[in-house]
XYZ file of C-alpha atoms in Angstrom:
631
model
C -15.451 3.255 30.654
C -18.091 3.178 27.928
C -17.114 3.323 24.277
C -18.368 6.865 23.699
C -16.289 8.129 26.609
C -13.274 6.331 25.135
C -13.924 7.915 21.744
C -14.178 11.387 23.280
C -11.206 10.992 25.616
C -8.665 9.672 23.114
C -9.929 10.859 19.726
C -11.934 13.948 20.638
C -14.987 12.924 18.571
C -18.464 13.589 19.927
C -20.077 10.597 18.239
C -19.597 7.538 16.044
C -20.056 7.240 12.305
C -22.671 4.803 10.942
C -22.140 1.185 12.065
C -18.970 1.929 14.095
C -20.633 1.625 17.506
C -22.609 -1.488 16.509
C -19.408 -3.217 15.363
C -17.568 -2.205 18.538
C -20.348 -3.430 20.810
C -20.444 -6.779 18.981
C -16.703 -7.218 19.557
C -17.053 -6.292 23.240
C -19.828 -8.884 23.516
C -17.298 -11.504 22.381
C -18.742 -11.996 18.894
C -16.747 -12.663 15.726
C -17.490 -9.886 13.255
C -17.119 -9.264 9.532
C -17.392 -5.595 8.484
C -17.147 -3.895 5.117
C -16.981 -0.112 5.388
C -16.029 2.195 2.493
C -12.726 4.066 2.504
C -13.097 7.040 4.851
C -15.785 5.422 7.005
C -13.447 5.015 10.011
C -12.475 1.348 9.919
C -9.523 1.646 12.305
C -11.680 2.956 15.162
C -13.695 -0.252 14.961
C -10.767 -2.130 16.541
C -8.864 0.656 18.303
C -11.802 1.726 20.495
C -12.637 -1.804 21.758
C -8.922 -2.410 22.338
C -9.002 0.401 24.896
C -12.094 -1.088 26.578
C -10.812 -4.651 26.834
C -8.533 -5.894 29.581
C -5.428 -7.389 27.987
C -3.826 -7.124 24.576
C -5.258 -6.607 21.088
C -3.366 -7.998 18.105
C -3.886 -6.101 14.856
C -2.824 -7.875 11.659
C -2.134 -5.408 8.864
C -0.447 -5.934 5.469
C 2.006 -3.020 5.206
C 4.837 -2.161 7.580
C 4.610 1.518 6.600
C 0.898 1.549 7.440
C 1.537 -0.256 10.717
C 4.171 2.261 11.740
C 1.955 5.217 10.774
C -0.940 3.891 12.872
C 1.289 3.136 15.842
C 2.801 6.599 15.696
C -0.633 8.211 15.489
C -1.868 6.166 18.453
C 1.162 7.022 20.554
C 0.531 10.718 19.899
C -2.909 10.176 21.452
C -1.262 8.545 24.492
C -2.509 5.130 23.399
C 0.170 2.492 24.093
C 0.799 0.653 20.822
C 3.792 -1.131 19.307
C 4.692 -2.694 15.964
C 6.428 -6.057 15.613
C 7.902 -6.456 12.129
C 10.792 -7.946 10.188
C 12.961 -4.839 10.556
C 13.584 -5.628 14.223
C 16.635 -7.615 15.316
C 16.147 -10.530 17.689
C 17.293 -8.770 20.834
C 15.178 -5.711 20.220
C 12.225 -7.971 19.416
C 12.745 -9.770 22.734
C 12.924 -6.430 24.508
C 9.649 -5.243 22.975
C 7.927 -8.528 23.754
C 9.068 -8.238 27.381
C 7.502 -4.797 27.463
C 4.285 -6.224 26.006
C 4.277 -8.954 28.656
C 4.750 -6.297 31.334
C 1.523 -4.647 30.189
C 3.044 -1.561 28.565
C 1.033 -1.888 25.317
C -2.634 -2.314 24.531
C -2.299 -2.823 20.770
C 0.334 -4.995 19.092
C 0.511 -4.500 15.318
C 2.017 -7.273 13.194
C 2.400 -8.104 9.517
C 0.830 -11.503 8.648
C 4.226 -13.080 7.906
C 5.183 -12.627 11.559
C 2.469 -15.133 12.556
C 4.540 -17.892 10.903
C 7.336 -17.443 13.407
C 7.429 -20.138 16.093
C 9.326 -17.730 18.339
C 6.586 -15.162 18.012
C 3.852 -17.700 18.651
C 5.587 -19.038 21.749
C 5.951 -15.506 23.099
C 2.377 -14.468 22.318
C 0.719 -17.531 23.843
C 2.103 -16.446 27.215
C 0.383 -13.038 26.977
C -3.206 -12.039 27.774
C -4.415 -11.730 24.176
C -8.123 -10.779 24.296
C -8.971 -9.524 20.794
C -7.643 -10.077 17.239
C -8.370 -7.573 14.450
C -7.647 -8.369 10.815
C -7.342 -5.191 8.744
C -7.589 -5.330 4.928
C -9.196 -8.748 5.411
C -9.762 -9.230 1.656
C -6.052 -10.157 1.448
C -6.927 -13.604 2.821
C -9.108 -14.522 -0.135
C -7.626 -15.882 -3.335
C -10.599 -14.218 -5.051
C -9.666 -10.846 -3.581
C -7.788 -8.200 -5.534
C -4.730 -8.283 -3.258
C -4.450 -11.950 -2.259
C -1.697 -12.611 0.274
C -1.250 -16.242 1.397
C 0.411 -15.214 4.655
C -3.035 -14.111 5.781
C -3.927 -17.819 5.810
C -1.741 -18.144 8.920
C -4.230 -16.085 10.906
C -6.762 -18.904 11.325
C -4.095 -21.238 12.682
C -2.763 -18.492 14.947
C -6.268 -17.726 16.159
C -6.650 -21.347 17.337
C -4.109 -20.512 20.047
C -6.770 -18.177 21.475
C -10.047 -20.050 20.811
C -12.305 -17.787 22.898
C -10.940 -14.490 21.635
C -13.231 -12.496 19.286
C -11.973 -11.765 15.782
C -12.893 -8.727 13.695
C -12.291 -9.013 9.920
C -12.626 -5.604 8.290
C -12.130 -4.296 4.749
C -13.243 -1.515 2.435
C -14.111 -3.683 -0.538
C -15.164 -7.301 -1.012
C -17.599 -8.961 -3.357
C -20.152 -11.393 -1.937
C -17.869 -14.330 -2.878
C -14.870 -12.687 -1.215
C -16.890 -11.939 1.943
C -17.896 -15.593 2.194
C -14.311 -16.716 1.582
C -12.946 -14.363 4.253
C -15.289 -15.754 6.893
C -14.454 -19.314 5.837
C -10.673 -18.857 5.728
C -10.564 -17.052 9.087
C -12.918 -19.700 10.576
C -15.128 -17.011 12.048
C -17.749 -18.490 14.409
C -21.272 -17.406 13.397
C -19.968 -13.935 12.565
C -22.153 -10.874 12.835
C -21.962 -9.081 9.491
C -22.004 -5.323 8.944
C -21.944 -4.064 5.352
C -22.341 -0.443 4.347
C -23.477 0.536 0.878
C -20.642 1.079 -1.554
C -22.455 4.119 -2.913
C -20.898 7.479 -2.052
C -23.465 10.128 -3.075
C -20.877 12.909 -3.131
C -18.506 11.003 -5.405
C -18.956 10.835 -9.192
C -17.072 8.486 -11.528
C -15.832 9.510 -14.967
C -13.984 7.279 -17.431
C -12.651 8.826 -20.627
C -10.921 7.421 -23.676
C -8.117 9.723 -24.760
C -5.305 9.692 -27.261
C -3.467 12.467 -25.431
C -3.193 11.739 -21.712
C -0.902 14.668 -20.854
C -3.429 17.204 -22.219
C -6.325 15.424 -20.520
C -4.383 15.269 -17.242
C -3.579 18.963 -17.311
C -7.161 19.990 -17.996
C -8.562 17.747 -15.262
C -6.158 19.012 -12.595
C -6.603 22.692 -13.462
C -10.360 22.403 -13.088
C -10.316 20.144 -10.010
C -10.503 22.996 -7.561
C -8.605 21.383 -4.701
C -6.114 18.670 -3.805
C -5.665 15.712 -6.130
C -4.091 12.265 -6.340
C -2.844 10.876 -9.663
C -2.287 7.116 -9.649
C 0.403 5.696 -11.949
C 1.514 2.107 -12.536
C 5.302 2.657 -12.267
C 7.695 4.652 -10.139
C 9.165 6.292 -13.233
C 5.695 7.414 -14.310
C 5.105 9.145 -10.972
C 8.155 11.319 -11.539
C 7.236 12.046 -15.134
C 3.678 13.035 -14.210
C 4.842 15.177 -11.300
C 7.145 17.150 -13.627
C 4.418 17.372 -16.235
C 1.994 18.825 -13.664
C 4.561 21.371 -12.505
C 5.489 22.464 -16.017
C 1.959 22.646 -17.444
C -0.173 23.805 -14.527
C 2.035 25.549 -11.991
C 0.319 23.595 -9.221
C 2.465 22.300 -6.333
C 3.173 18.667 -7.171
C 4.958 15.808 -5.381
C 5.550 12.146 -6.098
C 5.422 9.045 -3.907
C 6.423 5.430 -4.420
C 7.833 2.489 -2.474
C 11.372 3.066 -3.731
C 11.762 6.381 -1.943
C 13.453 6.725 1.409
C 11.103 7.160 4.350
C 12.315 10.727 4.876
C 11.519 11.580 1.245
C 8.073 9.982 1.424
C 7.268 11.736 4.685
C 8.318 15.091 3.230
C 6.189 14.630 0.098
C 3.184 13.446 2.084
C 3.283 16.288 4.606
C 3.778 18.947 1.926
C 0.765 17.573 0.048
C -1.196 17.242 3.262
C -0.741 20.871 4.277
C -1.709 22.454 0.945
C -5.223 22.917 -0.444
C -4.336 22.650 -4.152
C -1.427 20.183 -4.226
C -1.118 17.174 -6.526
C 0.382 13.839 -5.472
C 1.463 11.534 -8.301
C 1.843 8.079 -6.828
C 1.886 4.347 -7.206
C -0.456 2.174 -5.139
C 2.109 2.520 -2.299
C 0.288 5.799 -1.550
C -2.959 4.473 -0.258
C -3.908 2.817 2.988
C -3.791 5.195 5.929
C -3.961 8.372 3.834
C -5.963 10.858 5.868
C -6.765 14.032 3.917
C -10.480 14.808 3.868
C -10.509 17.545 1.174
C -9.239 15.593 -1.850
C -11.411 16.745 -4.739
C -10.024 14.508 -7.473
C -8.515 11.042 -7.699
C -7.271 10.459 -11.211
C -6.028 7.197 -12.695
C -3.395 7.894 -15.336
C -2.874 4.141 -15.655
C -5.405 1.387 -15.114
C -6.021 -0.397 -11.807
C -6.010 -4.173 -12.021
C -9.394 -4.737 -10.387
C -12.661 -2.989 -9.642
C -11.910 -3.399 -5.900
C -8.602 -1.574 -6.266
C -10.223 1.128 -8.342
C -13.013 1.585 -5.812
C -10.623 1.791 -2.863
C -8.350 4.311 -4.550
C -11.146 6.542 -5.862
C -12.635 6.401 -2.360
C -9.827 8.607 -1.075
C -11.598 11.561 -2.647
C -14.306 13.523 -0.878
C -13.910 12.097 2.607
C -15.214 15.419 3.953
C -18.584 14.700 2.338
C -18.225 17.462 -0.226
C -18.524 16.855 -3.989
C -15.546 14.966 -5.410
C -14.595 13.199 -8.617
C -12.934 10.021 -9.753
C -11.405 10.288 -13.218
C -9.808 7.535 -15.266
C -8.058 7.968 -18.641
C -7.415 5.036 -20.945
C -6.271 4.115 -24.410
C -6.587 0.880 -26.361
C -3.002 -0.054 -25.450
C -3.899 0.241 -21.751
C -6.711 -2.303 -22.120
C -4.424 -4.676 -24.014
C -1.724 -4.424 -21.334
C -4.309 -4.984 -18.591
C -5.561 -8.169 -20.231
C -1.957 -9.416 -20.652
C -1.191 -9.085 -16.907
C -1.974 -12.713 -15.921
C 0.740 -13.995 -18.256
C 3.166 -11.330 -17.016
C 2.579 -11.858 -13.296
C 2.500 -15.664 -13.406
C 5.550 -16.945 -15.287
C 6.125 -20.716 -15.712
C 6.780 -22.603 -12.481
C 10.198 -23.695 -13.777
C 11.263 -20.042 -13.970
C 9.988 -19.357 -10.455
C 12.021 -22.289 -9.084
C 15.110 -21.065 -10.964
C 14.745 -17.635 -9.359
C 14.570 -19.307 -5.920
C 17.868 -21.101 -6.596
C 19.532 -17.911 -7.833
C 18.277 -15.999 -4.794
C 19.704 -18.571 -2.433
C 23.087 -18.380 -4.150
C 23.041 -14.592 -4.376
C 22.264 -14.172 -0.656
C 24.848 -16.809 0.296
C 22.325 -19.119 1.945
C 23.582 -22.687 2.283
C 21.364 -25.769 2.391
C 19.338 -26.150 5.617
C 20.252 -22.630 6.817
C 18.769 -19.142 6.516
C 15.630 -19.341 8.665
C 14.424 -15.840 9.705
C 17.647 -14.146 8.552
C 17.638 -10.677 6.972
C 19.767 -9.934 3.895
C 20.463 -6.785 1.912
C 19.074 -7.285 -1.597
C 19.703 -5.275 -4.754
C 17.289 -6.438 -7.448
C 19.190 -4.679 -10.264
C 22.497 -6.310 -9.304
C 20.710 -9.644 -8.911
C 19.151 -9.763 -12.369
C 22.402 -8.503 -13.922
C 24.553 -11.150 -12.235
C 22.326 -14.037 -13.298
C 21.293 -12.544 -16.668
C 17.591 -12.600 -15.786
C 14.631 -10.683 -17.161
C 13.547 -8.003 -14.667
C 9.790 -8.383 -15.103
C 9.838 -12.183 -14.909
C 12.137 -12.047 -11.877
C 10.003 -9.609 -9.927
C 6.886 -11.649 -10.705
C 8.663 -14.820 -9.560
C 9.747 -13.212 -6.279
C 6.177 -12.075 -5.662
C 4.984 -15.666 -6.140
C 7.647 -16.948 -3.741
C 6.540 -14.318 -1.243
C 2.924 -15.400 -1.515
C 4.037 -18.999 -1.021
C 5.660 -17.946 2.261
C 9.334 -18.483 1.354
C 10.491 -14.936 2.008
C 9.415 -11.355 2.554
C 10.873 -8.691 0.249
C 10.863 -5.137 1.483
C 11.895 -2.942 -1.420
C 12.755 0.077 0.736
C 13.711 -0.719 4.305
C 15.241 1.269 7.120
C 15.982 -0.997 10.044
C 17.471 -0.008 13.396
C 21.126 0.763 14.099
C 22.107 -1.379 17.096
C 25.082 -1.332 19.458
C 26.129 -3.549 22.361
C 29.232 -3.077 24.518
C 31.487 -6.124 24.788
C 34.274 -4.815 27.046
C 34.912 -4.003 30.700
C 35.363 -0.717 32.579
C 39.156 -1.014 32.603
C 39.219 -0.954 28.817
C 36.983 2.100 28.774
C 39.314 3.867 31.189
C 42.178 2.982 28.873
C 40.286 4.491 25.947
C 39.817 7.735 27.872
C 43.551 8.134 28.217
C 44.739 6.907 24.827
C 41.945 7.377 22.218
C 40.820 11.012 22.472
C 38.524 10.837 19.405
C 36.909 7.506 20.279
C 36.243 8.018 23.982
C 33.580 10.773 23.540
C 31.574 8.312 21.432
C 31.724 5.720 24.218
C 30.900 8.287 26.911
C 27.874 9.652 25.012
C 26.494 6.191 24.326
C 26.830 5.040 27.929
C 25.342 8.288 29.291
C 22.216 8.183 27.115
C 21.638 4.445 26.651
C 22.128 2.636 29.939
C 20.954 -0.710 28.600
C 23.680 -0.742 25.969
C 26.145 -2.415 28.360
C 23.920 -5.436 28.910
C 22.240 -6.167 25.579
C 21.894 -5.004 21.979
C 20.194 -1.621 21.903
C 18.644 0.423 19.104
C 20.478 3.747 18.789
C 19.429 6.827 16.761
C 22.698 7.423 14.917
C 21.799 10.882 13.605
C 20.912 12.067 17.123
C 24.180 10.742 18.586
C 26.190 12.383 15.797
C 24.441 15.681 16.484
C 25.196 15.389 20.217
C 28.892 14.837 19.404
C 28.825 17.650 16.823
C 30.267 15.397 14.114
C 29.004 14.087 10.797
C 27.154 10.757 10.743
C 29.802 9.209 8.453
C 32.538 10.157 10.942
C 30.539 8.603 13.769
C 30.065 5.395 11.818
C 33.782 5.218 11.101
C 34.556 5.566 14.812
C 32.018 2.891 15.695
C 33.758 0.508 13.268
C 37.094 1.363 14.940
C 35.613 0.608 18.356
C 34.338 -2.716 17.064
C 37.799 -3.541 15.693
C 39.195 -2.798 19.166
C 36.727 -5.220 20.713
C 34.894 -2.497 22.629
C 31.452 -2.985 21.113
C 29.396 -4.723 18.430
C 27.918 -2.380 15.844
C 25.186 -3.379 13.369
C 24.306 -0.650 10.872
C 20.828 -0.327 9.437
C 20.100 -1.903 6.091
C 19.167 1.091 3.998
C 17.299 0.187 0.836
C 15.978 -3.181 -0.214
C 16.175 -6.181 2.102
C 14.873 -9.734 2.124
C 13.690 -11.680 5.148
C 14.236 -15.399 4.497
C 11.450 -17.285 6.281
C 12.792 -20.845 6.158
C 15.921 -22.925 5.783
C 17.069 -23.302 2.183
C 15.389 -26.253 0.515
C 17.318 -28.596 -1.881
C 16.074 -28.084 -5.430
C 14.535 -31.579 -5.883
C 12.360 -30.966 -2.786
C 11.312 -27.421 -3.655
C 7.555 -27.660 -4.055
C 5.219 -24.847 -4.962
C 1.466 -25.045 -4.607
C 0.834 -25.185 -8.351
C -2.957 -25.690 -8.118
C -3.203 -22.568 -5.915
C -1.001 -20.592 -8.298
C -3.186 -21.587 -11.227
C -6.239 -20.473 -9.261
C -4.610 -17.124 -8.537
C -3.809 -16.676 -12.194
C -7.399 -17.496 -13.109
C -8.643 -15.078 -10.440
C -6.448 -12.300 -11.849
C -7.742 -13.082 -15.359
C -11.295 -12.582 -14.114
C -10.376 -9.385 -12.275
C -8.720 -7.716 -15.248
C -11.546 -8.735 -17.577
C -14.100 -7.291 -15.138
C -12.080 -4.085 -14.923
C -11.855 -3.835 -18.711
C -15.613 -4.411 -19.015
C -16.284 -1.734 -16.381
C -14.091 0.759 -18.209
C -15.571 0.077 -21.617
C -19.214 0.089 -20.479
C -20.593 3.358 -21.895
C -24.262 2.776 -21.088
C -24.848 1.865 -17.424
C -24.593 4.213 -14.448
C -21.245 3.650 -12.701
C -22.876 3.479 -9.267
C -25.245 0.797 -10.507
C -22.303 -1.177 -11.907
C -20.426 -0.934 -8.589
C -23.470 -1.845 -6.501
C -24.195 -4.956 -8.583
C -20.509 -5.942 -8.651
C -20.260 -5.911 -4.854
C -23.432 -7.950 -4.531
C -25.622 -5.181 -3.153
C -29.079 -4.046 -4.145
C -29.490 -2.293 -7.444
C -29.712 1.496 -7.100
C -31.111 4.357 -9.135
C -28.943 6.145 -11.678
C -26.709 8.646 -9.953
C -27.151 11.345 -12.601
C -23.515 12.425 -12.110
C -21.204 9.866 -13.714
C -19.965 9.945 -17.291
C -22.601 7.518 -18.536
C -25.448 9.367 -16.845
C -24.171 12.638 -18.298
C -23.962 10.995 -21.691
C -27.647 10.110 -21.553
C -28.546 13.640 -20.595
C -26.337 14.934 -23.400
C -28.097 12.697 -25.891
C -31.388 14.250 -24.886
C -30.058 17.759 -25.426
C -27.831 17.354 -28.474
C -29.373 16.039 -31.691
C -27.107 14.774 -34.416
C -27.828 17.866 -36.513
C -26.942 20.240 -33.676
C -23.679 18.413 -32.994
C -22.750 18.543 -36.694
C -23.429 22.273 -36.773
C -21.462 22.912 -33.575
C -18.507 20.924 -34.882
C -18.520 22.817 -38.222
C -18.646 26.160 -36.439
C -15.554 25.304 -34.431
C -13.699 24.101 -37.498
C -14.622 27.158 -39.571
C -13.174 29.273 -36.820
C -10.016 27.292 -35.981
C -9.235 24.595 -38.598
C -6.829 22.926 -39.090
C -7.194 21.510 -35.566
C -5.825 18.419 -33.819
C -8.508 15.878 -32.918
C -7.571 16.029 -29.222
C -8.073 19.820 -29.180
C -11.412 19.484 -30.926
C -12.615 16.914 -28.400
C -11.436 19.182 -25.590
C -13.366 22.162 -26.944
C -16.516 20.021 -27.268
C -16.105 18.227 -23.961
C -19.647 19.230 -22.942
C -20.800 16.741 -25.591
C -20.062 13.053 -25.091
C -16.898 12.024 -26.929
C -18.541 9.187 -28.901
C -21.194 11.565 -30.254
C -18.497 13.979 -31.472
C -16.549 11.120 -33.090
C -19.688 9.840 -34.844
C -20.527 13.343 -36.100
C -16.973 13.712 -37.380
C -17.195 10.397 -39.241
C -20.445 11.513 -40.909
C -18.907 14.823 -42.007
C -15.818 13.072 -43.383
C -17.996 10.589 -45.291
C -20.011 13.477 -46.739
C -16.807 15.186 -47.869
C -17.423 18.262 -45.695
C -14.208 17.874 -43.601
C -10.935 15.951 -43.821
C -9.245 13.888 -41.137
C -5.586 12.999 -41.788
C -2.880 12.156 -39.259
C -5.003 13.285 -36.323
C -5.583 16.748 -37.855
C -9.072 17.956 -38.810
C -9.410 20.417 -41.713
C -11.713 21.415 -44.564
């Protein structure tokens, strides 16, 4: 089957987007490939299509479990056999899935990079016909990237188990230095490189200083003319902004962050997806895998930490090719916080080691034990018990994660599993003497035949519905059956969990890669400074700034961004005309808050209005006190 036939049969598309087919053909020819395609350019097809044209198994390494599950679900709906292997699976279920992979039931096996550290996983995979490895979000492997994740460094070692298998490294954003580092770290062999321009002609960038973000947010959303995404830095802020949007605009608004249950996130996402004017206020958890082509506005209420992050997030607007807008609001305090981030995210090594010790004690992990065990983890209870600072603790855990000690999932929903441990005589006895418990046993055995031989994942809500009882009642009866020795029941861990990736190390032998951590801190310092410079540049076309930053050829001014509009405004508005316009507004409406004045004169660049106001105040023609303008 040729690749176009595959595309038409499984995805229903009549043709490829730019560079997709060339990338796919290079992979099928056995070449290592590096590809950088903008958000919305169809990166996933670059490895999904060849996977369906290659005999054997394709391994896809992807950074987020939620994204992995979404892609697997979408592929399964297209009758493409795919499976995800992640930390939420118990050992027996993992073994079952791997047996199914070995039997040829799946073409694509999605894994998080941490899974590649597991000796068990490696031993299982080396027995299988792995023919292609795809590395999604490949910038995560580079310490110079905006989302460095050391677990990605395991890919090169894992790849050595399959030396003749082609590797595709693909990302939406990487500077020239990051591209070179990706190829080096993955040990790509003479890779063929495909790089699309970062310029999106239909997307304009606008960065505005404001002293009143709520007012600016409201105005931007009301005039957006379609669906919007508002990015916030904290979970609390997403809720606040959602309520603000509802109260001030009447637009349908939803919020999304990693702390929500999957059911809540799915509801918010699908409501937003189905409407043409809905607003999603979200943290960066709402990002990869978002597929809504008609987003007209992506607005940053808080600052991204790097130009790469900003570019990726803004890129979720206008995927249908129609005009779209990226808007960012900032204040001086935002810039100061951004520049302080390196000190916040990289606390002293001594504090990181102390957090490791406290974690081990909190989770009840004894020396030389704990490898690949999963534990429920409540961060609030943890910092309270050990009298720790929340921000320092979270930063320390993130460092320990990057160093490969553990994997922290802040909102997990693992499988409920059950295995019968009794004989038929006992079940017959239950039927006669335990009238409330026996229906549970009968239903489980009727619907899940494997449950008598090994641990089996069971959809608890579905079983409760079949029995016409509440889930809590079902769980209580399962605990009773376990107490009677009839079965083993393992409930899901709902909420935060931690996967411990090694045996606990004695404190004197706990070593962190301090040189690497210092480099990461220095890399973050550069990233935030570059982001601050990008925000505060009020002269150069935003497209030109982005093109130069990503190491591509200089381009012509876009004529659409805030800086290009400023230059046009300067040609139209002389100082005298701005002064006169400002005085006319004040004569009509003074006293007037500065934010309202700037809003009324938004067709003139903000700095020009401020300069005109300063001149008028100096000349004694107007007064400016406490943010209020008057005569």
